[in-house]
mmCIF file of C-alpha atoms in Angstrom:
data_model
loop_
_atom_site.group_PDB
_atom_site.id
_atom_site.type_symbol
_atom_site.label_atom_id
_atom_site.label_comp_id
_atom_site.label_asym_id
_atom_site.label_seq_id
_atom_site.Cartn_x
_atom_site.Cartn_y
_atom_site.Cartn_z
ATOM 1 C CA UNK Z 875 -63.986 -8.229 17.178
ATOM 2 C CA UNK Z 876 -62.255 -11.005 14.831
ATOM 3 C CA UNK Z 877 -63.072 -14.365 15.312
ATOM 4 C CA UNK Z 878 -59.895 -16.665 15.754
ATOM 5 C CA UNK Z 879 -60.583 -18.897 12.410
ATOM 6 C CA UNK Z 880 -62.005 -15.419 10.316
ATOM 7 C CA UNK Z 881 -60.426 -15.649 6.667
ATOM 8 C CA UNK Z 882 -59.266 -19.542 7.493
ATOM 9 C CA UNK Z 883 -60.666 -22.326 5.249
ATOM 10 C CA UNK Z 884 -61.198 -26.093 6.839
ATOM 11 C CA UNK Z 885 -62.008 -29.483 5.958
ATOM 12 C CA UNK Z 886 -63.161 -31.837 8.236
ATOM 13 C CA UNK Z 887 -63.732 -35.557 7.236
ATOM 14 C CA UNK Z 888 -66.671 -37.572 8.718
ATOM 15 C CA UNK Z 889 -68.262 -34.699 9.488
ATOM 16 C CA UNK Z 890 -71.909 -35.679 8.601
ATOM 17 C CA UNK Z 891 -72.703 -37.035 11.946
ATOM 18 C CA UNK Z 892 -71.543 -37.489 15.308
ATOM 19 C CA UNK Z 893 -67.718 -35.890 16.336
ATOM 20 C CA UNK Z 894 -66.721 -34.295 13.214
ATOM 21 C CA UNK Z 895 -69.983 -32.549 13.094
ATOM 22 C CA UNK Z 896 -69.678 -30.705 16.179
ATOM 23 C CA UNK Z 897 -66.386 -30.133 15.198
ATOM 24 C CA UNK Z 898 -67.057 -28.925 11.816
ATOM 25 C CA UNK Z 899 -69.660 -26.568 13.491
ATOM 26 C CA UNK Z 900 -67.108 -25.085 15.856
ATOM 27 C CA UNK Z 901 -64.628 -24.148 13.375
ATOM 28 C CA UNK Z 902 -67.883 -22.391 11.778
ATOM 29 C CA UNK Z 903 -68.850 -20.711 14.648
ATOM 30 C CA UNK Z 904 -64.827 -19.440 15.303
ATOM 31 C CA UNK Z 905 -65.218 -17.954 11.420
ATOM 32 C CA UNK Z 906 -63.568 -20.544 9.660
ATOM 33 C CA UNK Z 907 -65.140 -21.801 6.117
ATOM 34 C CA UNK Z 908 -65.556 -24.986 5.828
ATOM 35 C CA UNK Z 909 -65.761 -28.067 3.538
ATOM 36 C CA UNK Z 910 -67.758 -30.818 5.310
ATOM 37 C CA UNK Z 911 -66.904 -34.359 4.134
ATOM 38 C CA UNK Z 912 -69.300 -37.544 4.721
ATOM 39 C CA UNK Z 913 -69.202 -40.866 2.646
ATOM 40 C CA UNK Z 914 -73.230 -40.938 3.476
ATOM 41 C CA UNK Z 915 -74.894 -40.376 0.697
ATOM 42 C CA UNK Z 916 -78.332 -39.029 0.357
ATOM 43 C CA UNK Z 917 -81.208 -41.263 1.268
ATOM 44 C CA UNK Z 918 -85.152 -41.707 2.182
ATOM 45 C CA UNK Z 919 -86.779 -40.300 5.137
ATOM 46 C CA UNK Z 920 -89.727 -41.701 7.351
ATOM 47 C CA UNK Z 921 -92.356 -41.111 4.409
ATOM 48 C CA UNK Z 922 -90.516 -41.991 1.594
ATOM 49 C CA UNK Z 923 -88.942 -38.945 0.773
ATOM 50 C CA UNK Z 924 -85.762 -37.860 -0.413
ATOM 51 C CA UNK Z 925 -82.977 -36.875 2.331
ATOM 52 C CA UNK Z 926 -80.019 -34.464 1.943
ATOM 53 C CA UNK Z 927 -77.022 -36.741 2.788
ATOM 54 C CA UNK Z 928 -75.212 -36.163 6.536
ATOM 55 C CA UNK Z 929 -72.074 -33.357 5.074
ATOM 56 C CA UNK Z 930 -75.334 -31.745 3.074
ATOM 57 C CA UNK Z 931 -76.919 -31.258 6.227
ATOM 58 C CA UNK Z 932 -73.989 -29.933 8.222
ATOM 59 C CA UNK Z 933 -73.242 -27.780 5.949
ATOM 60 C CA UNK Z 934 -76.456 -26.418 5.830
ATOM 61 C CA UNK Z 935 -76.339 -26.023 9.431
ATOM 62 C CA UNK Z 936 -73.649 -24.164 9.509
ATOM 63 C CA UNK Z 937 -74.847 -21.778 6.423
ATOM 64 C CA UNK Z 938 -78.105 -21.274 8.563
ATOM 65 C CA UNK Z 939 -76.635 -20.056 11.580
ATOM 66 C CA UNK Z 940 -74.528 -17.869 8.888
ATOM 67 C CA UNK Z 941 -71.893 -19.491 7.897
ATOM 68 C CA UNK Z 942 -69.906 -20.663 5.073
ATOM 69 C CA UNK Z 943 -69.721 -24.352 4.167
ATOM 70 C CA UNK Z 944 -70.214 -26.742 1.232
ATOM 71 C CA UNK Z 945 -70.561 -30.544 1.241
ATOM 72 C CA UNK Z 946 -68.447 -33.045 -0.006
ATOM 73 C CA UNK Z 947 -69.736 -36.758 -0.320
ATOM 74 C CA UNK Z 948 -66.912 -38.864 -0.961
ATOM 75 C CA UNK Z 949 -64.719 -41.361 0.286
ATOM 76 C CA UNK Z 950 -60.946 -40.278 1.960
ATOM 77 C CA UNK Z 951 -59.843 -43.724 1.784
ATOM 78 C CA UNK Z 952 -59.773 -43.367 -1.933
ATOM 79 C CA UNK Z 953 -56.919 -41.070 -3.269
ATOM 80 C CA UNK Z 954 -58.143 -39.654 -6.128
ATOM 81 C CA UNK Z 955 -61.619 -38.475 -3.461
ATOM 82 C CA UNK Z 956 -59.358 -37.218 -1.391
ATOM 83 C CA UNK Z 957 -57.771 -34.951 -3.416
ATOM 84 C CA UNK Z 958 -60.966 -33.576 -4.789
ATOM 85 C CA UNK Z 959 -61.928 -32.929 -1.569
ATOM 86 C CA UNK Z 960 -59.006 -30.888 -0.839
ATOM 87 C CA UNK Z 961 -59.601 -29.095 -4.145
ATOM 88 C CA UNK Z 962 -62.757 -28.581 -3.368
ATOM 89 C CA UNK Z 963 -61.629 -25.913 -0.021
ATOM 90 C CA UNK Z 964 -59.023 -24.645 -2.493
ATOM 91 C CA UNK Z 965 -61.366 -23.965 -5.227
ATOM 92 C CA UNK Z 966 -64.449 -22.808 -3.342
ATOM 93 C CA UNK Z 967 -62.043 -20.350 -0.994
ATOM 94 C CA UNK Z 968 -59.259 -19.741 -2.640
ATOM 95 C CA UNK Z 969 -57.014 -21.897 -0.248
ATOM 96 C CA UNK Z 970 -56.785 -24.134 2.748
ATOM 97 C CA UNK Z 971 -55.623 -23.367 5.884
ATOM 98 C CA UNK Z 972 -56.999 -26.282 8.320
ATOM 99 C CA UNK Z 973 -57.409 -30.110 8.093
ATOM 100 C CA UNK Z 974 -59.507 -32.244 10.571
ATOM 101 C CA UNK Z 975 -59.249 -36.046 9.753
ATOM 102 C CA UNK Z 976 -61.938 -37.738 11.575
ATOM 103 C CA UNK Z 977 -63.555 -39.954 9.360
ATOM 104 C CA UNK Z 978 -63.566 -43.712 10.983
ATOM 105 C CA UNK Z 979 -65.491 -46.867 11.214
ATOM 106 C CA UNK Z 980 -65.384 -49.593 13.223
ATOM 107 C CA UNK Z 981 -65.169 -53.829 13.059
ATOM 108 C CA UNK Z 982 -64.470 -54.913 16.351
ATOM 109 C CA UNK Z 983 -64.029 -58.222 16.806
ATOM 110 C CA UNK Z 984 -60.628 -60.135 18.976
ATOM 111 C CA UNK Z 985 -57.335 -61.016 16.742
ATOM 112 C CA UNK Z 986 -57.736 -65.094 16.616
ATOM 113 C CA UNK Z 987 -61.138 -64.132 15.144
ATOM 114 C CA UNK Z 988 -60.595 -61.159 12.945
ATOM 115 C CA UNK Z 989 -61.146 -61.532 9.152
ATOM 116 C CA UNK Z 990 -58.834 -59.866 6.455
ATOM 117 C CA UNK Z 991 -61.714 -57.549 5.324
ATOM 118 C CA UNK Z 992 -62.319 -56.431 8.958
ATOM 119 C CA UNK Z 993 -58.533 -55.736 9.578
ATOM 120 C CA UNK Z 994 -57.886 -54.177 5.714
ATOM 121 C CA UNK Z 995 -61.134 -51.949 6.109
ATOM 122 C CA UNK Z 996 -60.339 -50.061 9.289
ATOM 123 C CA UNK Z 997 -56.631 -49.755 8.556
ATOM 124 C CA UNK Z 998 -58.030 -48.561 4.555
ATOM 125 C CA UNK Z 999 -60.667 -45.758 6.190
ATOM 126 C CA UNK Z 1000 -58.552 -44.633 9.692
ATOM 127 C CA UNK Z 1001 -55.258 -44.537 8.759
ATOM 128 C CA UNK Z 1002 -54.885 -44.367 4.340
ATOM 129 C CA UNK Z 1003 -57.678 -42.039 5.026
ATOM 130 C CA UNK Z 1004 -55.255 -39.899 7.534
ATOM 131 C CA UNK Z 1005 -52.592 -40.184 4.596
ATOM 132 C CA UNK Z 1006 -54.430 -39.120 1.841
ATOM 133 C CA UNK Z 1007 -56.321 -36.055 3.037
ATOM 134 C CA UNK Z 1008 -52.869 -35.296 4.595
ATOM 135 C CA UNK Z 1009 -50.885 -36.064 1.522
ATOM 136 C CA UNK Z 1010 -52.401 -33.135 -0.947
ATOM 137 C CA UNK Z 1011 -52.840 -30.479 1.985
ATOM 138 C CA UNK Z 1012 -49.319 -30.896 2.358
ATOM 139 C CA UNK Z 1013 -48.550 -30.501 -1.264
ATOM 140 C CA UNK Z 1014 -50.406 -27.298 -1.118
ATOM 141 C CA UNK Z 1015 -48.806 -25.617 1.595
ATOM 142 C CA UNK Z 1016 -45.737 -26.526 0.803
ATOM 143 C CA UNK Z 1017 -46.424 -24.871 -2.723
ATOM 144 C CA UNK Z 1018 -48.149 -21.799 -0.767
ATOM 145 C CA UNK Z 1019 -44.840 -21.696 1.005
ATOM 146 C CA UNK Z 1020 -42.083 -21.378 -1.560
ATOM 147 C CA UNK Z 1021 -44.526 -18.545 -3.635
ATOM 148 C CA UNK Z 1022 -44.556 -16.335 -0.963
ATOM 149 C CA UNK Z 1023 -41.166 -16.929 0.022
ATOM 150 C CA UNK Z 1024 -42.544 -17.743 3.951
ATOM 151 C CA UNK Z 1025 -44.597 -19.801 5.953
ATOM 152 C CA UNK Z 1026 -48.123 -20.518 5.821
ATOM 153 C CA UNK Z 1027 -51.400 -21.125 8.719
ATOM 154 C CA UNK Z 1028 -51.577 -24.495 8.144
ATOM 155 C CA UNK Z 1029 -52.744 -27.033 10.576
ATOM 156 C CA UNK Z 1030 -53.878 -31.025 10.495
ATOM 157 C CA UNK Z 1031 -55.560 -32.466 13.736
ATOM 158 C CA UNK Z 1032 -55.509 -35.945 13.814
ATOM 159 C CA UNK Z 1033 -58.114 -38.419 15.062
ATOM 160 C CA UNK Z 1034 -56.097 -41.407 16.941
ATOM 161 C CA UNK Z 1035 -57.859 -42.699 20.262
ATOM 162 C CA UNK Z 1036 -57.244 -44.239 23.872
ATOM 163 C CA UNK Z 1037 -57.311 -47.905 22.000
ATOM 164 C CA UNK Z 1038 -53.798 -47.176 20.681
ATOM 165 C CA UNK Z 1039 -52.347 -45.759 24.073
ATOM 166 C CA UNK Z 1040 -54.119 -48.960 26.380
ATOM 167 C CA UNK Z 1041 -54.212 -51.497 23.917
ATOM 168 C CA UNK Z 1042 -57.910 -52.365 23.856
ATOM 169 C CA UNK Z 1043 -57.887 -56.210 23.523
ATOM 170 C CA UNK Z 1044 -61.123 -56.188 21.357
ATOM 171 C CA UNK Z 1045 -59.858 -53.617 18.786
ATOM 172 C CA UNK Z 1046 -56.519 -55.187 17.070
ATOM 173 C CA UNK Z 1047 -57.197 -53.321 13.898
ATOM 174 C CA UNK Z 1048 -58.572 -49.962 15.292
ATOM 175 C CA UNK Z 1049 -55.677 -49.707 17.759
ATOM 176 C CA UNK Z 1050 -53.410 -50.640 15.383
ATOM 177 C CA UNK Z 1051 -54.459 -47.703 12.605
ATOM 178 C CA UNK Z 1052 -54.431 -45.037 15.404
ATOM 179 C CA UNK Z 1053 -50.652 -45.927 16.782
ATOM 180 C CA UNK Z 1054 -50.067 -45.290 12.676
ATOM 181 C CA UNK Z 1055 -51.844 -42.324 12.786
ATOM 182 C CA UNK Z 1056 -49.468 -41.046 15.724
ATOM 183 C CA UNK Z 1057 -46.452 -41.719 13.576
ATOM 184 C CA UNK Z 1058 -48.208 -40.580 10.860
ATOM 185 C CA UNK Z 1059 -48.855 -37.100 12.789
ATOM 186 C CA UNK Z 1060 -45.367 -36.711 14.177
ATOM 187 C CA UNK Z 1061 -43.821 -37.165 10.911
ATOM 188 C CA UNK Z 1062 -45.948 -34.815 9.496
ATOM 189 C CA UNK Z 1063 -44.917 -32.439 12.132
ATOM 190 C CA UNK Z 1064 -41.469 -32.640 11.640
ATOM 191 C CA UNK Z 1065 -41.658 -32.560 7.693
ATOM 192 C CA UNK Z 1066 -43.578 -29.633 7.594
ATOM 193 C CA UNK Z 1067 -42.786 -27.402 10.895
ATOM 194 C CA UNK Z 1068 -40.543 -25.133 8.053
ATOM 195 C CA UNK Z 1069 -43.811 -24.380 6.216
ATOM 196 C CA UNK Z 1070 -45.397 -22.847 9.157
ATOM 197 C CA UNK Z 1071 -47.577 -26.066 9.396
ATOM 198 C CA UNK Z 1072 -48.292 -27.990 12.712
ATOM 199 C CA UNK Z 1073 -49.754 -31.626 13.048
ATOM 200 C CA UNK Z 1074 -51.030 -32.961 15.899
ATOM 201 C CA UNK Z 1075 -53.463 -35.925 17.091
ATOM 202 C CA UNK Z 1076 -56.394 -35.616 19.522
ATOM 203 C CA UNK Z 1077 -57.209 -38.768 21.499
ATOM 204 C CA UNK Z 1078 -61.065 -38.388 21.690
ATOM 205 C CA UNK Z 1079 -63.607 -39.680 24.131
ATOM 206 C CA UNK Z 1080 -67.190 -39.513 22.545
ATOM 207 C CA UNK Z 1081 -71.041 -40.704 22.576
ATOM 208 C CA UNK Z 1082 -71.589 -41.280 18.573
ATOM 209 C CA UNK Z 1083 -73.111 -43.584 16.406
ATOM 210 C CA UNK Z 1084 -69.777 -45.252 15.734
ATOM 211 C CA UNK Z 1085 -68.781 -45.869 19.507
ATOM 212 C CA UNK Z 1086 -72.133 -46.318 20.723
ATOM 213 C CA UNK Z 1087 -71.987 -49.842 21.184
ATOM 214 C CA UNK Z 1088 -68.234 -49.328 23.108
ATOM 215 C CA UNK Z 1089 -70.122 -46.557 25.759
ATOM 216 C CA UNK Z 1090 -73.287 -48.762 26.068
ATOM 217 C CA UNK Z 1091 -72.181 -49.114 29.738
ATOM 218 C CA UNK Z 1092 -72.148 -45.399 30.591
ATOM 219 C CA UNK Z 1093 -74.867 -43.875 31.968
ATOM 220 C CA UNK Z 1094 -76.052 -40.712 30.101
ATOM 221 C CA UNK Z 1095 -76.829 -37.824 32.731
ATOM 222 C CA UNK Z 1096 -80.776 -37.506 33.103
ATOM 223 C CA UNK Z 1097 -80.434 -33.858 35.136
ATOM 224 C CA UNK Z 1098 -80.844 -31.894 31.934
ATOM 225 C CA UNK Z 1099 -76.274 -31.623 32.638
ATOM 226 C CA UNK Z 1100 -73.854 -32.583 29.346
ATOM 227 C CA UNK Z 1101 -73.151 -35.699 29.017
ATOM 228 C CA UNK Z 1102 -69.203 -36.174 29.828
ATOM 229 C CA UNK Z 1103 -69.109 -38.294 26.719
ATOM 230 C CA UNK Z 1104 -70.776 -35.721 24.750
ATOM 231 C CA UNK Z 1105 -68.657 -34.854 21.178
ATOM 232 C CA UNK Z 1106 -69.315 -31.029 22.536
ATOM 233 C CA UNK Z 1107 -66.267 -31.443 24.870
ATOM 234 C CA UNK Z 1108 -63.961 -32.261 21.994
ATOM 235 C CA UNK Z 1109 -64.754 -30.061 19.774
ATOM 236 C CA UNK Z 1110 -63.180 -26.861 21.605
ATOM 237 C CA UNK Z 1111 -59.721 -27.977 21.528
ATOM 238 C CA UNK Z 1112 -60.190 -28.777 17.538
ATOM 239 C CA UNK Z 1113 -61.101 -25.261 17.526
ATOM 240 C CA UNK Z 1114 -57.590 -24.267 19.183
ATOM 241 C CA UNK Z 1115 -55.177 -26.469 17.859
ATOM 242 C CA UNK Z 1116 -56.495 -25.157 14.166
ATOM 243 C CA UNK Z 1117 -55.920 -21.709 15.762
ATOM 244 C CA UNK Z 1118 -53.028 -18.920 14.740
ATOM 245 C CA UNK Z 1119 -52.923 -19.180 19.104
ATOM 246 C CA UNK Z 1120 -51.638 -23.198 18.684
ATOM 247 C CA UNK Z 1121 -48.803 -21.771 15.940
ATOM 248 C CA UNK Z 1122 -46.362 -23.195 18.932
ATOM 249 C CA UNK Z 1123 -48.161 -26.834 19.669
ATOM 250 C CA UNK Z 1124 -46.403 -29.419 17.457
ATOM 251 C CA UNK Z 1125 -46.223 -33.632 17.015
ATOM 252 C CA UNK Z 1126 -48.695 -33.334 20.312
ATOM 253 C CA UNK Z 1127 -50.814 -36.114 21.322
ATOM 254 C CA UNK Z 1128 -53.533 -34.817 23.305
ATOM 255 C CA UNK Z 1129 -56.415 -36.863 25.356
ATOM 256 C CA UNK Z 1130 -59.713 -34.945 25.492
ATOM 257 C CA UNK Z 1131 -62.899 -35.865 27.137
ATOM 258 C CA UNK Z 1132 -65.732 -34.708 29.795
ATOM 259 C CA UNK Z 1133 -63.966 -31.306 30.352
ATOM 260 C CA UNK Z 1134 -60.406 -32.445 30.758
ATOM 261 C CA UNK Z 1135 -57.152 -32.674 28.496
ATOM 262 C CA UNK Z 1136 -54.300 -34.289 29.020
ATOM 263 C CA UNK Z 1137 -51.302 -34.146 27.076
ATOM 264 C CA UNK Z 1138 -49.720 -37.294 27.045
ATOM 265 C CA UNK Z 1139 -46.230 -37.467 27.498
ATOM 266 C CA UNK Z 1140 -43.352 -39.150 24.934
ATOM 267 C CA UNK Z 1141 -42.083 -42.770 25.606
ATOM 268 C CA UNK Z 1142 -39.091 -42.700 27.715
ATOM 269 C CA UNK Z 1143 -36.569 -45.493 28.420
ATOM 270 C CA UNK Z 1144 -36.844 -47.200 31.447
ATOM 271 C CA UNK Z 1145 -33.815 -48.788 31.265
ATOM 272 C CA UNK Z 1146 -30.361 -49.602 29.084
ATOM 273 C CA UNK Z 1147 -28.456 -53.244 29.007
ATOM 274 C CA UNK Z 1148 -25.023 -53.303 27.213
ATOM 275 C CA UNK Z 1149 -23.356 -56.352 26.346
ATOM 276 C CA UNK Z 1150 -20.104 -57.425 27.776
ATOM 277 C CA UNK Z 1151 -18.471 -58.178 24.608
ATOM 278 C CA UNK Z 1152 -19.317 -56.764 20.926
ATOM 279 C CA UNK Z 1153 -22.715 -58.185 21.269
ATOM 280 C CA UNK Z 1154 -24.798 -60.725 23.209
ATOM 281 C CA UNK Z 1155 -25.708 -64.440 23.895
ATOM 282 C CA UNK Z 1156 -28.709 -66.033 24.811
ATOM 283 C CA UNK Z 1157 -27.209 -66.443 28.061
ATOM 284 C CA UNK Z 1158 -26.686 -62.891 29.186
ATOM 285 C CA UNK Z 1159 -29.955 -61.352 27.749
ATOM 286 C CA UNK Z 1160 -31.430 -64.139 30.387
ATOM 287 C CA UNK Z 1161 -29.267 -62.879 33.021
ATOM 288 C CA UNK Z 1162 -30.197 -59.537 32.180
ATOM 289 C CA UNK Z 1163 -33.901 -59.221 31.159
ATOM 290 C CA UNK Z 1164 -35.266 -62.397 33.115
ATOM 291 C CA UNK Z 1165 -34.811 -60.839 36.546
ATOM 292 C CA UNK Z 1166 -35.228 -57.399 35.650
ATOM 293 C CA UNK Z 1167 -38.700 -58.601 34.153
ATOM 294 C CA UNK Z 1168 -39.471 -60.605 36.947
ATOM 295 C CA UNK Z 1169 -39.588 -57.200 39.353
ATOM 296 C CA UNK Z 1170 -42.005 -55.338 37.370
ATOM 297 C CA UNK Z 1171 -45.628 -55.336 38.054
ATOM 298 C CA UNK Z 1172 -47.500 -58.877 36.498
ATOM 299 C CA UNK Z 1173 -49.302 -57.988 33.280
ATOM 300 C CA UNK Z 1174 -47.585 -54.613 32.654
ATOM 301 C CA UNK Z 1175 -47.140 -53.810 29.111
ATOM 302 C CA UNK Z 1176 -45.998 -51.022 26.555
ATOM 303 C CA UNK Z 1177 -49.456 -50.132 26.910
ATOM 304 C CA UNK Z 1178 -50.557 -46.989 28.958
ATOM 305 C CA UNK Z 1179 -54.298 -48.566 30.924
ATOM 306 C CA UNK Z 1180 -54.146 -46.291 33.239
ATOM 307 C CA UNK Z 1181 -54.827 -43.728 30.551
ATOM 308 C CA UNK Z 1182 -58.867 -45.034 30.877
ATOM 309 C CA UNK Z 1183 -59.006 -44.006 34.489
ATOM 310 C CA UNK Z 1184 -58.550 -40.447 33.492
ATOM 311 C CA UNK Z 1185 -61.111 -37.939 34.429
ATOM 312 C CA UNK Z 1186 -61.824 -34.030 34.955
ATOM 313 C CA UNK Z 1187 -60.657 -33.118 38.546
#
């Protein structure tokens, strides 16, 4: 019996460690090949010797439970890495069919505090990273598409995250690259649903060495049970979107976490002021917005909070 990814090549950034390697290894175990990207390079274990670097290890993971996969150590944020990277799937499998961007770091610190290096880094690795990766898989389907005169399996699953949806106070730049990732991915979607090519972002809740300092307050389960947070509740629906079954999920934002997904809905309009005359004055905007603000709950914002309270059921 086929596997759902068999004769489908993948990349997945920041996949040495942590949520992109269980997600590289479930594209591996649905049959997908796959190029595993990590900026770690290799290093020194306990007794001084030499250590593969984090993608060299996934990858040989995945090869030992009989895979296919080669490492890529390289940085996404830079262009010209990025394309070799995507080369890299083409060259070493003839194509590629899937693209996970995951790769992310983290300065969290609160905006009147925030440096210009800890706002340009995150915005440089999350979100130029998204672009890049993004940028030269398009290129290729889009080039796969007008040779064979049809569309292609292509597929790009985003990495954005809660931050952007409640507005986490302590993460201006984080939040800010993942709401740019979500235009990012519904842009994409739109540009290149005529290929045969979906986009969509995952909004991830995960126990990893990045976020480990953010879930320092949740308890880990000591009954031998998964821990909620665990990356091996994410990694499933990575596995689907990047499927032929997900040909008809598009520009989706999806929460995933502890056995649960919720698909989060589009921004609607609560409500429409016209002006009386061609446009308006100071005067009626006050008349209009003051009281209508003044009946909505204290402290609500654009931001979705109650997003945080969500849980399997």
């Amino acid at each position: 019996m086929a596997l759902p990814l068999d004769g489908l090549a993948a990349v997945v950034t920041g996949a040495g460690r942590g949520l992109g390697r269980v997600e590289a290894l479930e594209l591996a175990r649905l049959g997908a090949a796959v190029v595993v990207n990590d900026f770690g390079r290799p290093g020194r274990d306990g007794s001084g010797e030499a250590s593969a670097a984090p993608a060299q290890q996934t990858a040989a993971e995945i090869t030992a439970a009989g895979g296919r996969a080669v490492a890529h150590i390289g940085d996404v944020a830079d262009h010209e890495q990025a394309r070799e990277l995507v080369e890299l799937a083409i060259s070493s499998y003839g194509k590629l069919d899937i693209l996970v961007n995951n790769a992310g770091i983290l300065r969290d610190r609160m905006v009147f505090s925030m440096t210009e290096d800890e706002w340009d880094s995150v915005i440089r690795v999350h979100l130029k990273g998204h672009f890049n990766t993004t940028h030269f898989a398009a290129a290729h389907w889009r080039a796969r598409a007008k040779a064979s005169g049809g569309p292609v399996h292509g597929r790009i699953v985003n990495t954005s995250s809660e931050a952007f949806l409640a507005g986490s106070a302590g993460q201006p730049n984080y939040a800010a690259a993942k709401g740019g990732i979500v235009g990012l991915t519904t842009s994409t979607a739109l540009a290149l649903a005529k290929y045969g090519v979906t986009a969509n972002a995952i909004c991830p809740r995960a126990r990893t060495r990045m976020t480990e300092d953010v879930f320092a307050g949740f308890a880990e389960p000591d009954d031998g049970q998964l821990d909620p947070l665990a990356p091996e509740h994410v990694a499933p629906l990575v596995g689907y979107l990047a499927s032929p079954a997900a040909a008809g999920v598009n520009g989706q934002l999806l929460v995933v976490h502890g056995g649960m997904v919720a698909i989060a809905e589009r921004p609607r309009i609560a409500a429409q002021f016209n002006s009386a005359k061609d446009t308006f004055s100071y005067a009626e905007l006050d008349g209009l917005l003051t009281p209508y603000y003044a009946e909505r709950p204290p402290n609500e914002t654009f931001a979705a909070a109650e997003v945080l309270g969500l849980k399997r059921g």
